[in-house]
Short mmCIF file of C-alpha atoms in Angstrom, two decimals:
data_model
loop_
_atom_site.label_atom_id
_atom_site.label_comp_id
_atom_site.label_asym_id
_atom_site.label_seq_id
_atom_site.Cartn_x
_atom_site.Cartn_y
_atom_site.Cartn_z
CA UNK A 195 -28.19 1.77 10.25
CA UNK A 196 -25.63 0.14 12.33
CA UNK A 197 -22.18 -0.87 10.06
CA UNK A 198 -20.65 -4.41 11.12
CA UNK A 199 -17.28 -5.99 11.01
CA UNK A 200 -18.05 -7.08 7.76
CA UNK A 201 -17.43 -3.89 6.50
CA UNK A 202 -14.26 -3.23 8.01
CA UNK A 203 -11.52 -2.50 5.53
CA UNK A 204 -8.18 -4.16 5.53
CA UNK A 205 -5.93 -1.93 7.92
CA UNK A 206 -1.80 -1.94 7.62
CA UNK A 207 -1.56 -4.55 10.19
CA UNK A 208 -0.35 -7.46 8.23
CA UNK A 209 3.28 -7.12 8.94
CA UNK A 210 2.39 -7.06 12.86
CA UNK A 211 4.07 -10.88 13.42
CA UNK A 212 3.90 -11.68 17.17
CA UNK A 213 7.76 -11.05 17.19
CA UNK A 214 7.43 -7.73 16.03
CA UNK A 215 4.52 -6.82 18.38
CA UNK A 216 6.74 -8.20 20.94
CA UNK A 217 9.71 -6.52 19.75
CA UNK A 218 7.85 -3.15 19.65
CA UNK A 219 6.22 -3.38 22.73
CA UNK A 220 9.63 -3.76 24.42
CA UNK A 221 11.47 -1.23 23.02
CA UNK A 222 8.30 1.02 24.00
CA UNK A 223 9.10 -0.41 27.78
CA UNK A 224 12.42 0.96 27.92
CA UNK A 225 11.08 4.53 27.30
CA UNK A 226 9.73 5.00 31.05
CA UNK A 227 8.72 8.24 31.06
CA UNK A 228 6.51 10.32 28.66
CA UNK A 229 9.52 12.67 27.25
CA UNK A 230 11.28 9.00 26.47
CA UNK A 231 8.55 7.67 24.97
CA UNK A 232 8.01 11.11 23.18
CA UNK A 233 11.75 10.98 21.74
CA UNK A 234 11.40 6.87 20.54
CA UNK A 235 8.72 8.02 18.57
CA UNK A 236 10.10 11.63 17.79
CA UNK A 237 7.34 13.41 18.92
CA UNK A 238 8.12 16.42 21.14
CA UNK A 239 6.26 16.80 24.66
CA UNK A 240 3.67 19.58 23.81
CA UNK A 241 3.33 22.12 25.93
CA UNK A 242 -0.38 22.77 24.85
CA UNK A 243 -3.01 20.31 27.57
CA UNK A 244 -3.13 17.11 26.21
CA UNK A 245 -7.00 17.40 26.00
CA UNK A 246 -6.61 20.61 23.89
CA UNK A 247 -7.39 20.72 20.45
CA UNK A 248 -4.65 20.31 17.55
CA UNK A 249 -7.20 20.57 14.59
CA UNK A 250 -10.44 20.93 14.01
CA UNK A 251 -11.97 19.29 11.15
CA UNK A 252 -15.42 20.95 10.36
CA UNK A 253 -15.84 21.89 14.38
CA UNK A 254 -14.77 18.48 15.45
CA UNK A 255 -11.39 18.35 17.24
CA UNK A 256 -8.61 16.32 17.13
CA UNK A 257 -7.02 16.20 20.46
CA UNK A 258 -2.90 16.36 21.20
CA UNK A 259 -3.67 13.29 22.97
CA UNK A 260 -5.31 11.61 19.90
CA UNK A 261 -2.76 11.91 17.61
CA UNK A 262 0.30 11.09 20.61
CA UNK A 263 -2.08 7.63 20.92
CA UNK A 264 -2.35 7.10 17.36
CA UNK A 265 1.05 7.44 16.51
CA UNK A 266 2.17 5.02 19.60
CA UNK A 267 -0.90 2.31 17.58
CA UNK A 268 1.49 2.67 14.55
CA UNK A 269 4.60 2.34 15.82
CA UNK A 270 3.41 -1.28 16.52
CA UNK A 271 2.21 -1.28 13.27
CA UNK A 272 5.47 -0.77 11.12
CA UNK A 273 3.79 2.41 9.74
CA UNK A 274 6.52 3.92 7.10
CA UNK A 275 6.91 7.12 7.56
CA UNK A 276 6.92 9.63 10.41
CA UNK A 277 4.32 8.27 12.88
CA UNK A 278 3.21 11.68 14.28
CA UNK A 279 2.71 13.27 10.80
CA UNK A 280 0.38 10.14 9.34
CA UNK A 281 -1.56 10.05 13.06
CA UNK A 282 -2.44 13.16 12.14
CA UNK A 283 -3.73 12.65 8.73
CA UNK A 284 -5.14 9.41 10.07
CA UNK A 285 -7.25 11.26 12.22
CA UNK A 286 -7.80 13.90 10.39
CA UNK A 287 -9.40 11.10 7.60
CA UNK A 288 -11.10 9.66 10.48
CA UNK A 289 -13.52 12.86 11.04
CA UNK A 290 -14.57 12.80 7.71
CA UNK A 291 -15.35 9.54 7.30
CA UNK A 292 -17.08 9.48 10.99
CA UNK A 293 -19.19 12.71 9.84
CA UNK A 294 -19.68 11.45 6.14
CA UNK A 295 -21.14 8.14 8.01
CA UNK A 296 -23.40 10.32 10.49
CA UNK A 297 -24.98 12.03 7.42
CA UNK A 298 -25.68 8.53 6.28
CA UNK A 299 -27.16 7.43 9.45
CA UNK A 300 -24.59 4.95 9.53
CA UNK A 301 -22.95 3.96 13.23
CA UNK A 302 -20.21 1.33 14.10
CA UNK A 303 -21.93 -1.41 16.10
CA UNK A 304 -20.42 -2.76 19.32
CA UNK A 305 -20.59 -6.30 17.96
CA UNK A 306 -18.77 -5.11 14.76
CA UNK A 307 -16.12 -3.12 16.91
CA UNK A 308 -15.57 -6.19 19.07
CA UNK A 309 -15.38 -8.61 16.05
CA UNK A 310 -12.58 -6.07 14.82
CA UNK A 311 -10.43 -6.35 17.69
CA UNK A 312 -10.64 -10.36 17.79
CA UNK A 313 -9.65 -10.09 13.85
CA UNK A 314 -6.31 -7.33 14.81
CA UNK A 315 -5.70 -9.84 18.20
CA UNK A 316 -5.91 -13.20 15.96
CA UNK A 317 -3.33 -11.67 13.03
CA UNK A 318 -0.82 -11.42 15.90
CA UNK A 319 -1.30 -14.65 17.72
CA UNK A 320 -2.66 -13.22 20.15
CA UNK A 321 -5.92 -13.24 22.82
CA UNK A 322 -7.96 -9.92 22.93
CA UNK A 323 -7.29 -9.48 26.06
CA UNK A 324 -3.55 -10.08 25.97
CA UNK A 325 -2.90 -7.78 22.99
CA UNK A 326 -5.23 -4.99 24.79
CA UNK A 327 -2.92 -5.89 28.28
CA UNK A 328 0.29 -6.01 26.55
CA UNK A 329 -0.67 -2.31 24.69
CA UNK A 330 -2.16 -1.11 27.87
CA UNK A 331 1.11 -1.38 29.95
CA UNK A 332 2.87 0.81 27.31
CA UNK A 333 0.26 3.59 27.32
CA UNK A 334 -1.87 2.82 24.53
CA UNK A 335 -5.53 2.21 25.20
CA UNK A 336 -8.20 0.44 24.07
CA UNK A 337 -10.18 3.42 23.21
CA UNK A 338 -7.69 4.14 20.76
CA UNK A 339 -7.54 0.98 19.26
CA UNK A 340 -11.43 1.39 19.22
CA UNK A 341 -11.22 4.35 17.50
CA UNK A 342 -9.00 3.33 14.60
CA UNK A 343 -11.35 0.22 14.14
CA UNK A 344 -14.67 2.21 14.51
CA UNK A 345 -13.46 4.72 11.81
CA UNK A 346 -12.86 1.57 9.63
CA UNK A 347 -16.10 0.25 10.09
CA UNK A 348 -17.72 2.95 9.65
CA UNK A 349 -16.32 4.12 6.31
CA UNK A 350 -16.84 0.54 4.94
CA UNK A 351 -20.70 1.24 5.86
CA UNK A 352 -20.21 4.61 3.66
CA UNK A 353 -18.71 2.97 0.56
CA UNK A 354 -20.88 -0.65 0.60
CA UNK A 355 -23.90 2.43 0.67
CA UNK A 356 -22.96 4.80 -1.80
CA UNK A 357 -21.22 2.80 -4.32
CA UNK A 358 -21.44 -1.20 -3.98
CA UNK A 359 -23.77 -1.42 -6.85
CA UNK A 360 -21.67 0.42 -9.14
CA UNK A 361 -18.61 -1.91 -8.13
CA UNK A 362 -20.48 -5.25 -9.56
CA UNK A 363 -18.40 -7.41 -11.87
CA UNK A 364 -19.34 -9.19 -15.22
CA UNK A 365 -19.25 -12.76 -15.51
CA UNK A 366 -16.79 -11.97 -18.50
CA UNK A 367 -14.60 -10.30 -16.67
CA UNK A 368 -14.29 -13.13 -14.32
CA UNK A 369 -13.90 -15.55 -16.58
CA UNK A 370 -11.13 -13.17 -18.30
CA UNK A 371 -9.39 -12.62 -14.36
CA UNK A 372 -9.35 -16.92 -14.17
CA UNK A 373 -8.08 -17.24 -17.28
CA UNK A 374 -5.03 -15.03 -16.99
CA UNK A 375 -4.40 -15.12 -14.07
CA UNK A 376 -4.17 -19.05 -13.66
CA UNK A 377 -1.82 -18.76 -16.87
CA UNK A 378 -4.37 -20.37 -19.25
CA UNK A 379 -3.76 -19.50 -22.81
CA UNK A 380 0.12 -17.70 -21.79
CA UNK A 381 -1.29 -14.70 -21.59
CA UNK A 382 0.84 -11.35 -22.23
CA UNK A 383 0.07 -7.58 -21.33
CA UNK A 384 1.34 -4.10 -22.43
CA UNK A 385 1.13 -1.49 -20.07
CA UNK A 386 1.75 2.06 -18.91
CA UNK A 387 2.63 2.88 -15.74
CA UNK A 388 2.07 6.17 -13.43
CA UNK A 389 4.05 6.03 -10.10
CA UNK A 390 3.38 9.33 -7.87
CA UNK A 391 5.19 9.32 -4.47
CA UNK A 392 3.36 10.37 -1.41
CA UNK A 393 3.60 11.53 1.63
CA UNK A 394 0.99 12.34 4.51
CA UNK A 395 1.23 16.14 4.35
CA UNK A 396 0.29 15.50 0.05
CA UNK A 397 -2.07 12.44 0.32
CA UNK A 398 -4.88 14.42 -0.31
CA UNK A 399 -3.92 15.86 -3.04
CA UNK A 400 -2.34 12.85 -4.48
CA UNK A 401 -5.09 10.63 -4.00
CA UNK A 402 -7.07 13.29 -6.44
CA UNK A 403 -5.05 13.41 -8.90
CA UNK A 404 -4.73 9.70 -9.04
CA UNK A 405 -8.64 9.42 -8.98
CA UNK A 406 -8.76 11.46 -11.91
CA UNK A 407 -5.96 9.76 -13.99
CA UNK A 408 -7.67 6.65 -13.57
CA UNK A 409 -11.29 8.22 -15.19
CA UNK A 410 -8.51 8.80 -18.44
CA UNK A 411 -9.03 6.55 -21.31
CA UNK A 412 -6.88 8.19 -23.83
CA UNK A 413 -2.91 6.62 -24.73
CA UNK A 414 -1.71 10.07 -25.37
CA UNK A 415 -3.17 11.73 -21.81
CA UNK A 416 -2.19 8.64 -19.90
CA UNK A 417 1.52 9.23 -21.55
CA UNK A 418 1.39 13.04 -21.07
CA UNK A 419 0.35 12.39 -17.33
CA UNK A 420 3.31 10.38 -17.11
CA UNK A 421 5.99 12.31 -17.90
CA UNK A 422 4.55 15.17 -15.90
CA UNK A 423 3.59 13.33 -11.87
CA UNK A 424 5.14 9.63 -12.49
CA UNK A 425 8.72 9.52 -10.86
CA UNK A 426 9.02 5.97 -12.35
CA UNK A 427 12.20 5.88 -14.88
CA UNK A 428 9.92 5.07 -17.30
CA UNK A 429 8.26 8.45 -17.48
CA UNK A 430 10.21 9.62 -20.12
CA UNK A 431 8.94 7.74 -22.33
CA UNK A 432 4.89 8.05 -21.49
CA UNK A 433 5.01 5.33 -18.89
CA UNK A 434 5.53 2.00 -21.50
CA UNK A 435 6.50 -1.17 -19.86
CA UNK A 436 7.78 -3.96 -22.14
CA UNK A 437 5.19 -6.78 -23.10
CA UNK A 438 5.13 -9.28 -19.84
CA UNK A 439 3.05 -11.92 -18.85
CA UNK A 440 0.27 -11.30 -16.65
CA UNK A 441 1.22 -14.06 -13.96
CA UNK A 442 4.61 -12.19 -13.28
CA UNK A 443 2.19 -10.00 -11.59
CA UNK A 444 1.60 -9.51 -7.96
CA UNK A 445 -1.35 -11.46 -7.18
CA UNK A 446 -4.12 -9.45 -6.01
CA UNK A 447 -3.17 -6.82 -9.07
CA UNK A 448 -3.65 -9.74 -11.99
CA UNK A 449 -7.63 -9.71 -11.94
CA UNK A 450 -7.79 -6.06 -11.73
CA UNK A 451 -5.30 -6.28 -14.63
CA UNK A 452 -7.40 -8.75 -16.16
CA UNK A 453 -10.34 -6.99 -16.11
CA UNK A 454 -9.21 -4.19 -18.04
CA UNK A 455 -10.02 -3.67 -21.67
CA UNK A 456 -7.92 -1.41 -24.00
CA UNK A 457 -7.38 2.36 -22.89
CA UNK A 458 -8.55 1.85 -19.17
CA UNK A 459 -6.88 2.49 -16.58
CA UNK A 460 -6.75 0.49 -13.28
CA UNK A 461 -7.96 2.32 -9.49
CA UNK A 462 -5.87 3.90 -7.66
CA UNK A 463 -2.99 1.40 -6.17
CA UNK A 464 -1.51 2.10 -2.97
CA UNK A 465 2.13 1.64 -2.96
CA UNK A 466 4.21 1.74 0.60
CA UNK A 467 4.97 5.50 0.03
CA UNK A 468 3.44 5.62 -3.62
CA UNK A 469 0.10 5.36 -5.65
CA UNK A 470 0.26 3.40 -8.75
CA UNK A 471 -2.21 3.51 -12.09
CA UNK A 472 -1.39 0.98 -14.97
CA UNK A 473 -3.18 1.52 -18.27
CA UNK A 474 -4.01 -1.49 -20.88
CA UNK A 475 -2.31 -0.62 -23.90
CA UNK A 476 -2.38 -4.39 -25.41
CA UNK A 477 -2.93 -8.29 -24.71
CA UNK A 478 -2.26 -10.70 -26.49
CA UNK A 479 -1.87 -14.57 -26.20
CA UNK A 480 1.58 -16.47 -26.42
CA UNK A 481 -0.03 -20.06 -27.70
CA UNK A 482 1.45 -22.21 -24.07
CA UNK A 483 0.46 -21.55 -20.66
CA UNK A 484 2.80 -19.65 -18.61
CA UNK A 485 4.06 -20.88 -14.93
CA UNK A 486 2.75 -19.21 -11.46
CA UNK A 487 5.25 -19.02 -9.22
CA UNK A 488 5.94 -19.93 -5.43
CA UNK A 489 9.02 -18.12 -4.99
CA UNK A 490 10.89 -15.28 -6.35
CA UNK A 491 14.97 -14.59 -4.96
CA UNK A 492 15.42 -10.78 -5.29
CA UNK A 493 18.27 -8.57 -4.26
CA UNK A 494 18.49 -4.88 -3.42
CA UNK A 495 21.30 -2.65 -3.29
CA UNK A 496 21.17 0.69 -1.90
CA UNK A 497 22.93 4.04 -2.50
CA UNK A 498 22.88 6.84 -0.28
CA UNK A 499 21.97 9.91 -2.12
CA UNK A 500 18.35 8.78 -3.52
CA UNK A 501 17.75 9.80 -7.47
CA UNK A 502 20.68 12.42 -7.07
CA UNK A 503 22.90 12.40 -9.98
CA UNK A 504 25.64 11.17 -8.13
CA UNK A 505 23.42 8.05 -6.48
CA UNK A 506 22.48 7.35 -10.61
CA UNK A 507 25.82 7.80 -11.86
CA UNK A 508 26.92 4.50 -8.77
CA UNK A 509 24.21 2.58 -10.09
CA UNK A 510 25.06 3.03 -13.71
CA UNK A 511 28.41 1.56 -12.16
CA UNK A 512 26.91 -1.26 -10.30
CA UNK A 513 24.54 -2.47 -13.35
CA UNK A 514 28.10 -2.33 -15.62
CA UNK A 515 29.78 -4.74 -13.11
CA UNK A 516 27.05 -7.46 -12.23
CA UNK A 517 25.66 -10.33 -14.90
CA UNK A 518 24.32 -11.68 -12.00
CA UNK A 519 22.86 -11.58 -8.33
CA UNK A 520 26.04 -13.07 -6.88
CA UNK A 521 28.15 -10.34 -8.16
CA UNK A 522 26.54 -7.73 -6.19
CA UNK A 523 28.41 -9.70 -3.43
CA UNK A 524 31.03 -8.39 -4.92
CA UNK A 525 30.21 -4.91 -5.53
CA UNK A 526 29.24 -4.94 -1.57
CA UNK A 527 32.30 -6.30 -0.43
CA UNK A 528 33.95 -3.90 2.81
CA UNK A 529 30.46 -2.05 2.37
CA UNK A 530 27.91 -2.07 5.46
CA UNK A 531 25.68 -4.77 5.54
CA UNK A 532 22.78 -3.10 5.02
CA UNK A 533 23.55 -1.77 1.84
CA UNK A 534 23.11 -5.61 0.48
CA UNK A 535 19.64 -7.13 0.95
CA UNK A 536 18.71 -10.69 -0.79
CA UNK A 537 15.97 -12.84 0.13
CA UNK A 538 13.67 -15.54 -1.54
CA UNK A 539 10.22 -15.00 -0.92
CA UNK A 540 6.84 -15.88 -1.28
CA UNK A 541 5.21 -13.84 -3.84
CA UNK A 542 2.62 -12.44 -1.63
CA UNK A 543 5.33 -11.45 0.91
CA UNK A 544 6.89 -9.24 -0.92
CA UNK A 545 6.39 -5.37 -0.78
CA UNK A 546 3.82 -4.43 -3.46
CA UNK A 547 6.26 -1.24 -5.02
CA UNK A 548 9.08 -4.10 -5.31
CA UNK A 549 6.42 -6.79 -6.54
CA UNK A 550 5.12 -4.39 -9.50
CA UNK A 551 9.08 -3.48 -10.19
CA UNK A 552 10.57 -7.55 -9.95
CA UNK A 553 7.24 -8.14 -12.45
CA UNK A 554 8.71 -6.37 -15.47
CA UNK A 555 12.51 -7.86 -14.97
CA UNK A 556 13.74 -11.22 -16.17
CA UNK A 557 16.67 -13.47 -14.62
CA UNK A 558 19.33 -10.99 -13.98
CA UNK A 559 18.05 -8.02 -15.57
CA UNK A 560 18.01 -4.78 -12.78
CA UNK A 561 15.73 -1.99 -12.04
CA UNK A 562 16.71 1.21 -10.28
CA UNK A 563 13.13 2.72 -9.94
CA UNK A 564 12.92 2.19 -6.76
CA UNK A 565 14.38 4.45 -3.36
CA UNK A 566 13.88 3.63 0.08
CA UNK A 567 10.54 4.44 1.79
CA UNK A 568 12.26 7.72 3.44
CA UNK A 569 13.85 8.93 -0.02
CA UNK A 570 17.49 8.64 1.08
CA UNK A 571 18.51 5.83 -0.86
CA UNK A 572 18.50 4.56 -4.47
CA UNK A 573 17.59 0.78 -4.64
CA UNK A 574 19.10 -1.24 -7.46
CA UNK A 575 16.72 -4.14 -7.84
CA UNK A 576 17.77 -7.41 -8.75
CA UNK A 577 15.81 -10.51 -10.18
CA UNK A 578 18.03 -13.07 -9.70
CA UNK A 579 14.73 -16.08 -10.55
CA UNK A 580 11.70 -17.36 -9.83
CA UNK A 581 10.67 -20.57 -8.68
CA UNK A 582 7.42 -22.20 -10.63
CA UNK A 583 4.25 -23.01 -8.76
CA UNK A 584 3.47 -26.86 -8.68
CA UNK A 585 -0.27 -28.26 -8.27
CA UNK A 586 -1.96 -25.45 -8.58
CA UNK A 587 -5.00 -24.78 -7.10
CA UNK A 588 -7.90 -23.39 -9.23
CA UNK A 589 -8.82 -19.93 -8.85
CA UNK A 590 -12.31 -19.26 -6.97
CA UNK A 591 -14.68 -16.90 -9.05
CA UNK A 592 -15.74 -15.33 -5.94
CA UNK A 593 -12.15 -14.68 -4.96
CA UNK A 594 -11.54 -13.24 -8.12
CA UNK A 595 -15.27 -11.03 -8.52
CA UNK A 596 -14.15 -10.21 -4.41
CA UNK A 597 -11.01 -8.93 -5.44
CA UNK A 598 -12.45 -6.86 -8.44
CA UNK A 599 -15.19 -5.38 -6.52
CA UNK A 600 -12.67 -4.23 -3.76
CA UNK A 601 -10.51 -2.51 -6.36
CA UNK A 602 -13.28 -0.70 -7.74
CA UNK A 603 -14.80 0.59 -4.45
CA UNK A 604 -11.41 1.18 -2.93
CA UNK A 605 -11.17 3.84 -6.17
CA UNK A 606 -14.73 5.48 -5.49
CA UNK A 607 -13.80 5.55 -2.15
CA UNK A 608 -10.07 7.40 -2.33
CA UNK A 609 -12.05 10.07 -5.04
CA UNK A 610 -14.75 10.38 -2.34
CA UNK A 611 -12.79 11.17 0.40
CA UNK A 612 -10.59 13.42 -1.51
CA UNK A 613 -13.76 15.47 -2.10
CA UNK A 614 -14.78 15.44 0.93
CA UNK A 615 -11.29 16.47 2.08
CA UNK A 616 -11.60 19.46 -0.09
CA UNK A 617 -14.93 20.74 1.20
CA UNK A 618 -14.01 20.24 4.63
CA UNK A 619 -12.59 23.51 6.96
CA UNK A 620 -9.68 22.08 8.46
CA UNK A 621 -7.68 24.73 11.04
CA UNK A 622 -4.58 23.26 11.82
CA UNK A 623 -3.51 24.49 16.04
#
C-alpha cells in the first residue's frame, strides 16, 4: 500500500513567509564554513564521522549527519526551541513512524513525496526547484527535505489505517460546530483548562499523559489533574475558566469545542511549547447572536525572570498601574523595546497559546499565564479589543466534520506514538 500526499499532515511550516526563508537563508550564507554554520545554529562540530550513528531506534540509526541536516530544515522553519535537541526527537519520531508504517505495508509514494514538496515550495512563494536551489547552496539537501516529508506521509498512511473510522463525526455534532461557531443562538461555554509545558527531551512523556487526561470524563479528576501537571494560573483552582462565548475562540478549536458534550475532554492541543486539554463543564445559550471577529489588538509585556516570584511580584505592579493598553506605554517608557509588543491581528495569525489566553479576557482585562517560548520571561497579556466580523461567510459542514475528524485522529495518533515510543529500544550515542 503506497501512502499519497493526501495523507500528509500539516508540518510547522506556516510561518515560513518568503521574507523569512530569504532572511534565513542569508544569515545561513554568512556562516561559510561548517564550525560557523555549527555555532549559528549552536550545534558543536562532532568529532564522531558524520555517517556514524547518534541513536539507534530499534536497530535503525540516526546518523550525526541526520540530525546536523534536520536541524539546518528548522532553522528555516522558525522551529522554537533548540534546533539540534527537536532534530533529534524529530528523527527519532521519524523511525517509529517509518517502522510502524513498514509493519503496515504502508510506503511513501514518489508522486505523494513530489506533491509534498510543490505544497512546502508553494507556502513560500516559491518554485520547487528554486526553494530546493536556494536550500542546496546553504548545505541542506533535498534528501533531507525528502525525508521530513516521507515520514509525514507515511504516518498519515498509519493513522487514516488504524483509526479513520473511529474518527467519523455525527451529523449532530456538525450541526452543533455550525451553530456555535457561526454565533447562532450567542452561545456560551464553561471550561477547564490543563496547560502542560513541553519540551523535546519530555514530549514523550507529555504527550502520554495528555492522551490519558483526555480519556477522563470525571469534573473532580479533570480538576485534580490540574492542580497537579497544568502550569496555567488557573490550576489552583481545578482549571475553571469564567463562562465565555464560544466565538472568542481560536477558530480551528470552536468545532472541537463544539462537539463536546458535558464531562469530555477535548484531544490533545499542541501549544508552541505546550499541550492543552479543555473539559466541557457547561453551555448554555445567551438569547442574541454573538459577533465573529476579524481583528483582535493585543499587547504583551515581558519580564525577565519567568514565573519567579520576583517576575510575579512586577506584574502584580504593572496590572495595578494600567486601565488600559496605552498605559503599558507608560509602564515601558526608558525600557528596551522589546519588552513592549502590540499588534492587531487577524485571528488566525495569532499564536494558538496567546489565542486560547486573549479568548478568556475582555477589553482591558490582563492575563499573566503566559512566558516566553524559552521560559525566561513572564508575558503580561493585554486585550486591548476586538474588531467584529462583517458579511460573514457560512460555515462549510465539511470544513467543520474535516476539522473534527483531524482533532480526533491527531489524539489517537499522539497516544499511538507515545506507545510506540515506550516499546521502542532507543540507545542514545
Amino acid at each position: 500500500m503506497t501512502a499519497n500526499a493526501a495523507d500528509l499532515q500539516e508540518v510547522p511550516i506556516q510561518m515560513m513567509s518568503r521574507t523569512m526563508i530569504r532572511s534565513a537563508l542569508s544569515a545561513l550564507a554568512k556562516a561559510s564554513s561548517v564550525c560557523a554554520i555549527a555555532g549559528l545554529l549552536n550545534m558543536p562540530v562532532h568529532a564522531q564521522n558524520a555517517f556514524s550513528p547518534a541513536v539507534i531506534v530499534n536497530d535503525s540509526a540516526v546518523t550525526y549527519f541526520e540530525i546536523e541536516q534536520r536541524a539546518r530544515l528548522l532553522v528555516i522553519m522558525s522551529a522554537p526551541g533548540d534546533p539540534l535537541e527537536l532534530a533529534r526527537e524529530q528523527l527519532i519520531e521519524d523511525r517509529l513512524k517509518l517502522q510502524a508504517a513498514r509493519q503496515a505495508g504502508i510506503a511513501p509514494s514518489e508522486e505523494g513525496i513530489v506533491s509534498g514538496l510543490e505544497s512546502f515550495a508553494k507556502r513560500v512563494n516559491m518554485k520547487p526547484e528554486d526553494m530546493l536551489k536556494a536550500l542546496a547552496a546553504e548545505g541542506i539537501s533535498e534528501e533531507a527535505l525528502r525525508d521530513f516529508i516521507s515520514s509525514q506521509i507515511a504516518w498519515g498512511g498509519v493513522v487514516q489505517t488504524r483509526f479513520g473510522a473511529n474518527a467519523q463525526v455525527s451529523e449532530e455534532e456538525i450541526d452543533r460546530a455550525i451553530a456555535q461557531s457561526s454565533g447562532q443562538g450567542g452561545v456560551r461555554v464553561l471550561l477547564s483548562e490543563i496547560i502542560i509545558p513541553v519540551t523535546p527531551q519530555t514530549k514523550a512523556q507529555v504527550d502520554s499523559l495528555a492522551a490519558q487526561i483526555s480519556e477522563l470524563s470525571s469534573f473532580s479528576e479533570f480538576e485534580s489533574a490540574a492542580r497537579i501537571y497544568s502550569a496555567s494560573g488557573t490550576k489552583e483552582n481545578g482549571g475553571h475558566v469564567d463562562w465565555m462565548n464560544v466565538t472568542n475562540l481560536p477558530a480551528p478549536l470552536r468545532p472541537v469545542i463544539s462537539g463536546l458534550r458535558k464531562g469530555e475532554v477535548t484531544p490533545p492541543l499542541q501549544l508552541p511549547n505546550a499541550i492543552a486539554l479543555f473539559q466541557l463543564r457547561g453551555i448554555a445559550e445567551t438569547g442574541r447572536s454573538t459577533p465573529r471577529y476579524s481583528a483582535i489588538d493585543y499587547a504583551k509585556f515581558y519580564i525577565p525572570g519567568g514565573r519567579s516570584e520576583e517576575a510575579l511580584k512586577e506584574a502584580t505592579r504593572v496590572r495595578s498601574e494600567v486601565d488600559k493598553c496605552d498605559d503599558l506605554y507608560g509602564v515601558g517608557h526608558g525600557l528596551p523595546a522589546e519588552r513592549l509588543f502590540r499588534e492587531t491581528q487577524k485571528p488566525n495569525e495569532i499564536p494558538r497559546d496567546v489565542a486560547i489566553e486573549l479568548a478568556k479576557l475582555d477589553d482591558n482585562e490582563i492575563s499573566t499565564n503566559l512566558t516566553s517560548t524559552d521560559g525566561q520571561n513572564l508575558i503580561v497579556l493585554m486585550l486591548c479589543g476586538r474588531t467584529a466580523e462583517i458579511n460573514d461567510a457560512e460555515l462549510s459542514r465539511e470544513d467543520v466534520a474535516q476539522s473534527l475528524r483531524n482533532l480526533r485522529l491527531e489524539s489517537y495518533a499522539n497516544s499511538y506514538l507515545s506507545q510506540l515510543r515506550a516499546q521502542a529500544r532507543i540507545i542514545e550515542k
